[in-house]
Amino acid sequence: MTKTVDPNLDKSKIKNKHFLTLDTYSKDEIEYLVQYAIKLKDLQKKGIPHRYLEGKTLAMIFEKSSMRTRVSFEAAMYHLGGHALYISRDEISMGKRETISDTANVMSRFVDGIMIRTFGHHIVEELAANASVPVINGLTDDYHPTQVLADLITIYEKTGKFAGNKLVYVGDGNNMAHSLLFGCATVGIDCTIVTPEGYEVHKDIMEKAEEKAKKSGCTVYQTTDAAEGLKDADIVYTDVWASMGFEDSAEERKGVFRNYQVNEDLVKNANEDYMFFHCLPAHRGEEVSAEVIDGSHSVVFDQAENRLHAHKAILAALLAD
């Protein structure tokens, strides 16, 4: 089998072996992945083959289900010439039927990379610590770095820059809020997190983001005042009020978050040409009104499409020879 080498890929630009959180990625690394993803996207749009992972295999472990993550990673591997293997929670029982370290060692003998979507972030960390192949975090309770890389691609495509933009996230201080803080602070996007009292982001994550923001010359901020937070926003972002694994508190959260819905009244505080982002799936009438998510400011489907190109960039950068 003759392998195709990507002339656009400079593996020396990526120092990380794994893709677990954006916290460990430098500004140069993230910006390189964004630009590389845009190049791969251009090849796809032009119908130019880019089978840079010919003969490579990716194990996809889904302890949390996801349509977007599964389809985009499978399609990414197909476009790159490789093959993806779907593994459900019932098939693997990681940490129960077999230790995480044993799973990592066995998987490393079978495949060239592992993508996992799971609950506790410690599972991803232990898997990566024991695997001899790259591990990609498709989502944990604490982080969603692949989504935020797609978001950064979208921001750059729409505005042509990172610095000078202000992103405001409204909702639960969850994995999306954590990864947005790291991503924005690293590349120089001002980031404000708006949450109800008691649902703020983790203190240690906020402190790390503040340190990153100082280095890149931007600001990160947290408030419970939605109107104040949205002032001068270029990007308004929200997520479901009860993330996967927190369904038991969904009804309670509806009461707590009712004044934090992104609707036409709230976005009047943002810039007139603001863009609306949502990582999807969305619950119209809860975290966002139909008028906003289906309106002219919404770019949620462009954002969703970029999951494919973000994943292709990560896979090629980590798995290519």
Short mmCIF file of C-alpha atoms in Angstrom, two decimals:
data_model
loop_
_atom_site.label_atom_id
_atom_site.label_comp_id
_atom_site.label_asym_id
_atom_site.label_seq_id
_atom_site.Cartn_x
_atom_site.Cartn_y
_atom_site.Cartn_z
CA MET A 1 0.00 0.00 0.00
CA THR A 2 1.40 3.38 -1.06
CA LYS A 3 0.72 6.05 1.56
CA THR A 4 -0.03 9.64 0.60
CA VAL A 5 1.97 12.22 2.51
CA ASP A 6 0.27 15.55 3.17
CA PRO A 7 2.51 18.37 1.94
CA ASN A 8 0.55 20.83 4.09
CA LEU A 9 1.13 18.99 7.37
CA ASP A 10 4.05 19.94 9.59
CA LYS A 11 3.89 17.51 12.51
CA SER A 12 6.61 19.43 14.33
CA LYS A 13 4.04 22.16 14.97
CA ILE A 14 2.10 19.91 17.36
CA LYS A 15 4.07 19.03 20.50
CA ASN A 16 1.24 17.14 22.22
CA LYS A 17 0.87 13.39 21.68
CA HIS A 18 -2.78 13.44 22.80
CA PHE A 19 -5.74 15.83 22.50
CA LEU A 20 -7.26 15.82 25.99
CA THR A 21 -7.85 19.48 26.85
CA LEU A 22 -6.97 22.82 25.26
CA ASP A 23 -5.15 23.69 28.48
CA THR A 24 -2.04 21.81 27.29
CA TYR A 25 -2.08 23.32 23.78
CA SER A 26 -0.18 26.52 23.05
CA LYS A 27 -1.46 29.44 21.00
CA ASP A 28 0.76 28.39 18.11
CA GLU A 29 -0.54 24.81 18.22
CA ILE A 30 -4.20 25.83 18.27
CA GLU A 31 -3.73 28.39 15.51
CA TYR A 32 -1.88 25.81 13.42
CA LEU A 33 -4.72 23.29 13.81
CA VAL A 34 -7.28 25.96 12.86
CA GLN A 35 -5.39 26.88 9.69
CA TYR A 36 -4.74 23.25 8.83
CA ALA A 37 -8.43 22.39 9.26
CA ILE A 38 -9.33 25.22 6.88
CA LYS A 39 -6.90 23.80 4.29
CA LEU A 40 -8.45 20.34 4.62
CA LYS A 41 -11.91 21.87 4.31
CA ASP A 42 -10.85 23.60 1.10
CA LEU A 43 -9.58 20.31 -0.34
CA GLN A 44 -12.92 18.67 0.43
CA LYS A 45 -14.91 21.54 -1.11
CA LYS A 46 -12.82 21.24 -4.29
CA GLY A 47 -13.25 17.46 -4.40
CA ILE A 48 -9.50 16.87 -4.05
CA PRO A 49 -8.68 13.52 -2.36
CA HIS A 50 -6.72 13.82 0.89
CA ARG A 51 -6.27 10.24 2.05
CA TYR A 52 -3.43 10.99 4.44
CA LEU A 53 -4.38 8.23 6.92
CA GLU A 54 -4.48 5.36 4.44
CA GLY A 55 -4.45 2.09 6.39
CA LYS A 56 -4.91 3.77 9.78
CA THR A 57 -7.61 2.73 12.26
CA LEU A 58 -9.36 4.72 14.99
CA ALA A 59 -11.19 3.10 17.91
CA MET A 60 -14.17 5.24 18.97
CA ILE A 61 -15.31 4.49 22.53
CA PHE A 62 -18.76 5.90 23.31
CA GLU A 63 -19.71 5.71 26.98
CA LYS A 64 -21.82 8.81 26.18
CA SER A 65 -23.73 8.63 22.91
CA SER A 66 -23.59 11.38 20.29
CA MET A 67 -24.81 11.65 16.72
CA ARG A 68 -22.52 14.56 15.76
CA THR A 69 -19.37 13.13 17.33
CA ARG A 70 -19.84 9.68 15.84
CA VAL A 71 -20.75 10.80 12.32
CA SER A 72 -18.09 13.51 12.11
CA PHE A 73 -15.26 11.27 13.36
CA GLU A 74 -16.32 8.37 11.11
CA ALA A 75 -16.62 10.68 8.11
CA ALA A 76 -13.28 12.30 8.96
CA MET A 77 -11.49 8.94 9.00
CA TYR A 78 -13.18 7.93 5.75
CA HIS A 79 -12.16 11.16 3.99
CA LEU A 80 -8.61 10.71 5.27
CA GLY A 81 -8.47 7.14 3.95
CA GLY A 82 -8.64 5.41 7.32
CA HIS A 83 -11.24 3.35 9.15
CA ALA A 84 -13.19 4.06 12.35
CA LEU A 85 -14.48 1.39 14.73
CA TYR A 86 -17.51 2.19 16.89
CA ILE A 87 -17.41 0.68 20.39
CA SER A 88 -20.41 1.12 22.66
CA ARG A 89 -20.42 1.28 26.44
CA ASP A 90 -21.98 -2.19 26.66
CA GLU A 91 -19.23 -3.70 24.52
CA ILE A 92 -16.33 -2.43 26.57
CA SER A 93 -17.44 -1.91 30.22
CA MET A 94 -14.17 -0.07 30.81
CA GLY A 95 -13.17 0.05 34.45
CA LYS A 96 -15.65 -2.69 35.33
CA ARG A 97 -15.05 -5.80 33.26
CA GLU A 98 -11.50 -4.67 32.55
CA THR A 99 -9.24 -1.99 33.99
CA ILE A 100 -8.73 1.22 32.07
CA SER A 101 -4.99 0.55 31.84
CA ASP A 102 -5.56 -2.94 30.40
CA THR A 103 -7.99 -1.51 27.87
CA ALA A 104 -5.41 1.12 26.87
CA ASN A 105 -2.68 -1.46 26.41
CA VAL A 106 -4.83 -3.85 24.38
CA MET A 107 -6.31 -1.11 22.20
CA SER A 108 -2.83 0.20 21.47
CA ARG A 109 -1.95 -3.19 19.93
CA PHE A 110 -5.00 -3.07 17.64
CA VAL A 111 -5.42 0.52 16.44
CA ASP A 112 -3.52 3.69 15.59
CA GLY A 113 -5.58 6.03 17.74
CA ILE A 114 -8.39 6.16 20.30
CA MET A 115 -11.23 8.67 20.54
CA ILE A 116 -13.31 8.44 23.70
CA ARG A 117 -16.50 10.18 24.80
CA THR A 118 -17.12 9.48 28.47
CA PHE A 119 -18.05 10.84 31.91
CA GLY A 120 -15.21 11.48 34.38
CA HIS A 121 -12.19 13.23 32.91
CA HIS A 122 -9.91 10.98 34.94
CA ILE A 123 -10.92 8.11 32.63
CA VAL A 124 -9.47 9.92 29.61
CA GLU A 125 -6.33 10.83 31.52
CA GLU A 126 -5.74 7.24 32.68
CA LEU A 127 -6.41 5.91 29.19
CA ALA A 128 -3.85 8.32 27.71
CA ALA A 129 -1.30 7.58 30.43
CA ASN A 130 -1.34 3.88 29.53
CA ALA A 131 -1.86 4.01 25.77
CA SER A 132 1.02 3.97 23.29
CA VAL A 133 -1.18 5.59 20.63
CA PRO A 134 -2.77 9.08 20.59
CA VAL A 135 -5.94 9.53 22.65
CA ILE A 136 -8.54 12.16 21.69
CA ASN A 137 -11.09 13.47 24.17
CA GLY A 138 -14.45 13.52 22.38
CA LEU A 139 -16.10 14.87 25.56
CA THR A 140 -15.98 14.42 29.32
CA ASP A 141 -17.99 15.96 32.13
CA ASP A 142 -15.28 18.62 32.48
CA TYR A 143 -14.11 19.37 28.91
CA HIS A 144 -15.18 19.38 25.26
CA PRO A 145 -12.03 20.47 23.40
CA THR A 146 -12.91 19.12 19.94
CA GLN A 147 -16.08 21.22 19.89
CA VAL A 148 -14.18 24.36 20.83
CA LEU A 149 -11.59 23.79 18.11
CA ALA A 150 -14.50 23.73 15.64
CA ASP A 151 -15.82 26.92 17.25
CA LEU A 152 -12.46 28.65 16.80
CA ILE A 153 -12.39 27.61 13.14
CA THR A 154 -15.84 29.15 12.73
CA ILE A 155 -14.85 32.38 14.46
CA TYR A 156 -11.76 32.73 12.28
CA GLU A 157 -13.72 32.01 9.09
CA LYS A 158 -16.40 34.55 9.96
CA THR A 159 -14.20 37.36 11.30
CA GLY A 160 -10.70 36.69 9.97
CA LYS A 161 -9.19 37.08 13.43
CA PHE A 162 -9.20 35.98 17.06
CA ALA A 163 -8.00 39.03 19.01
CA GLY A 164 -10.59 41.79 19.10
CA ASN A 165 -13.56 39.43 19.36
CA LYS A 166 -15.66 39.06 22.50
CA LEU A 167 -17.41 35.75 23.14
CA VAL A 168 -20.11 35.53 25.81
CA TYR A 169 -21.28 32.14 26.99
CA VAL A 170 -24.65 32.03 28.79
CA GLY A 171 -25.76 28.99 30.80
CA ASP A 172 -24.32 26.25 32.96
CA GLY A 173 -20.66 26.44 33.95
CA ASN A 174 -20.10 23.05 32.35
CA ASN A 175 -17.60 21.34 30.06
CA MET A 176 -18.37 23.77 27.25
CA ALA A 177 -17.73 26.79 29.46
CA HIS A 178 -14.44 25.27 30.67
CA SER A 179 -13.12 24.53 27.19
CA LEU A 180 -14.30 27.87 25.79
CA LEU A 181 -12.36 29.64 28.54
CA PHE A 182 -9.17 27.76 27.70
CA GLY A 183 -9.59 28.12 23.95
CA CYS A 184 -10.46 31.81 23.99
CA ALA A 185 -7.84 32.75 26.58
CA THR A 186 -5.12 30.95 24.63
CA VAL A 187 -5.75 32.59 21.26
CA GLY A 188 -6.67 36.05 22.59
CA ILE A 189 -10.48 36.19 22.44
CA ASP A 190 -12.16 38.07 25.30
CA CYS A 191 -14.47 35.60 27.05
CA THR A 192 -17.27 36.25 29.52
CA ILE A 193 -19.10 33.43 31.27
CA VAL A 194 -22.66 34.19 32.45
CA THR A 195 -24.20 31.69 34.87
CA PRO A 196 -26.76 31.64 37.66
CA GLU A 197 -25.31 31.76 41.15
CA GLY A 198 -24.10 28.32 42.17
CA TYR A 199 -23.48 27.16 38.60
CA GLU A 200 -20.19 28.97 37.97
CA VAL A 201 -17.18 27.34 36.32
CA HIS A 202 -14.67 25.55 38.51
CA LYS A 203 -12.45 27.97 40.40
CA ASP A 204 -9.19 26.32 39.33
CA ILE A 205 -10.20 26.46 35.66
CA MET A 206 -11.04 30.16 35.94
CA GLU A 207 -7.66 30.81 37.53
CA LYS A 208 -5.82 28.93 34.76
CA ALA A 209 -7.81 30.80 32.11
CA GLU A 210 -6.92 34.13 33.73
CA GLU A 211 -3.23 33.27 33.54
CA LYS A 212 -3.56 32.32 29.88
CA ALA A 213 -5.49 35.51 29.15
CA LYS A 214 -2.72 37.64 30.65
CA LYS A 215 -0.19 36.04 28.29
CA SER A 216 -2.33 36.55 25.20
CA GLY A 217 -3.51 40.05 26.11
CA CYS A 218 -7.23 39.35 26.43
CA THR A 219 -9.67 39.18 29.34
CA VAL A 220 -11.80 36.45 30.91
CA TYR A 221 -14.64 37.33 33.23
CA GLN A 222 -17.50 35.66 35.05
CA THR A 223 -20.82 37.20 36.12
CA THR A 224 -24.38 36.30 37.07
CA ASP A 225 -25.76 39.40 35.29
CA ALA A 226 -26.76 38.32 31.77
CA ALA A 227 -27.47 41.83 30.44
CA GLU A 228 -24.13 43.12 31.72
CA GLY A 229 -22.28 40.09 30.37
CA LEU A 230 -23.67 40.44 26.84
CA LYS A 231 -22.60 44.07 26.46
CA ASP A 232 -20.46 44.43 23.29
CA ALA A 233 -20.63 40.70 22.55
CA ASP A 234 -19.52 39.64 19.07
CA ILE A 235 -20.40 35.98 19.69
CA VAL A 236 -23.25 34.82 21.92
CA TYR A 237 -22.97 31.16 22.88
CA THR A 238 -25.20 28.83 24.86
CA ASP A 239 -25.68 25.14 25.64
CA VAL A 240 -28.39 22.97 27.15
CA TRP A 241 -29.14 23.63 30.79
CA ALA A 242 -28.74 19.98 31.82
CA SER A 243 -25.83 18.22 30.12
CA MET A 244 -25.72 14.47 29.54
CA GLY A 245 -25.37 12.79 32.93
CA PHE A 246 -27.27 15.57 34.72
CA GLU A 247 -30.76 14.70 33.50
CA ASP A 248 -32.02 14.10 37.04
CA SER A 249 -31.75 17.83 37.75
CA ALA A 250 -33.30 18.97 34.45
CA GLU A 251 -36.62 20.13 35.90
CA GLU A 252 -34.95 21.95 38.78
CA ARG A 253 -32.57 23.68 36.36
CA LYS A 254 -35.46 24.99 34.24
CA GLY A 255 -36.49 27.14 37.21
CA VAL A 256 -32.94 28.24 38.04
CA PHE A 257 -32.03 29.13 34.43
CA ARG A 258 -35.31 30.64 33.22
CA ASN A 259 -33.88 34.19 33.28
CA TYR A 260 -30.82 33.07 31.31
CA GLN A 261 -32.56 32.12 28.09
CA VAL A 262 -30.86 33.59 25.02
CA ASN A 263 -33.81 35.37 23.40
CA GLU A 264 -34.47 38.51 21.40
CA ASP A 265 -34.65 40.70 24.50
CA LEU A 266 -31.33 39.45 25.90
CA VAL A 267 -29.36 39.73 22.64
CA LYS A 268 -30.31 43.41 22.35
CA ASN A 269 -27.38 43.90 24.73
CA ALA A 270 -24.94 42.38 22.23
CA ASN A 271 -23.43 44.08 19.19
CA GLU A 272 -25.86 44.55 16.31
CA ASP A 273 -23.92 42.15 14.09
CA TYR A 274 -23.41 39.47 16.76
CA MET A 275 -23.24 35.78 15.81
CA PHE A 276 -25.15 33.10 17.69
CA PHE A 277 -23.36 29.82 18.50
CA HIS A 278 -24.72 26.59 20.02
CA CYS A 279 -22.87 23.27 20.26
CA LEU A 280 -26.14 21.35 19.65
CA PRO A 281 -28.41 19.55 20.24
CA ALA A 282 -30.59 22.55 21.16
CA HIS A 283 -33.82 22.77 23.13
CA ARG A 284 -35.79 25.62 21.58
CA GLY A 285 -37.85 27.40 24.22
CA GLU A 286 -35.39 26.52 26.97
CA GLU A 287 -31.79 27.79 26.70
CA VAL A 288 -32.53 29.59 23.42
CA SER A 289 -35.61 30.93 21.68
CA ALA A 290 -36.50 29.71 18.19
CA GLU A 291 -36.29 33.31 16.95
CA VAL A 292 -32.60 33.49 17.85
CA ILE A 293 -31.35 30.03 16.85
CA ASP A 294 -33.31 30.09 13.58
CA GLY A 295 -32.67 33.77 12.94
CA SER A 296 -30.24 35.62 10.69
CA HIS A 297 -27.52 35.88 13.35
CA SER A 298 -27.30 32.12 13.88
CA VAL A 299 -24.33 30.21 12.44
CA VAL A 300 -24.97 26.96 14.31
CA PHE A 301 -24.93 24.75 11.21
CA ASP A 302 -21.69 26.25 9.88
CA GLN A 303 -20.35 25.67 13.38
CA ALA A 304 -21.58 22.05 13.36
CA GLU A 305 -20.06 21.40 9.93
CA ASN A 306 -16.68 22.50 11.24
CA ARG A 307 -16.69 19.61 13.69
CA LEU A 308 -15.81 17.42 10.69
CA HIS A 309 -12.89 19.59 9.64
CA ALA A 310 -11.64 20.07 13.20
CA HIS A 311 -11.61 16.32 13.69
CA LYS A 312 -9.79 15.77 10.42
CA ALA A 313 -7.09 18.22 11.48
CA ILE A 314 -6.67 16.57 14.89
CA LEU A 315 -6.60 13.07 13.43
CA ALA A 316 -4.10 13.89 10.70
CA ALA A 317 -1.85 15.86 13.04
CA LEU A 318 -1.73 13.05 15.61
CA LEU A 319 -1.97 9.89 13.49
CA ALA A 320 -0.20 10.64 10.20
CA ASP A 321 3.28 9.19 9.67
#
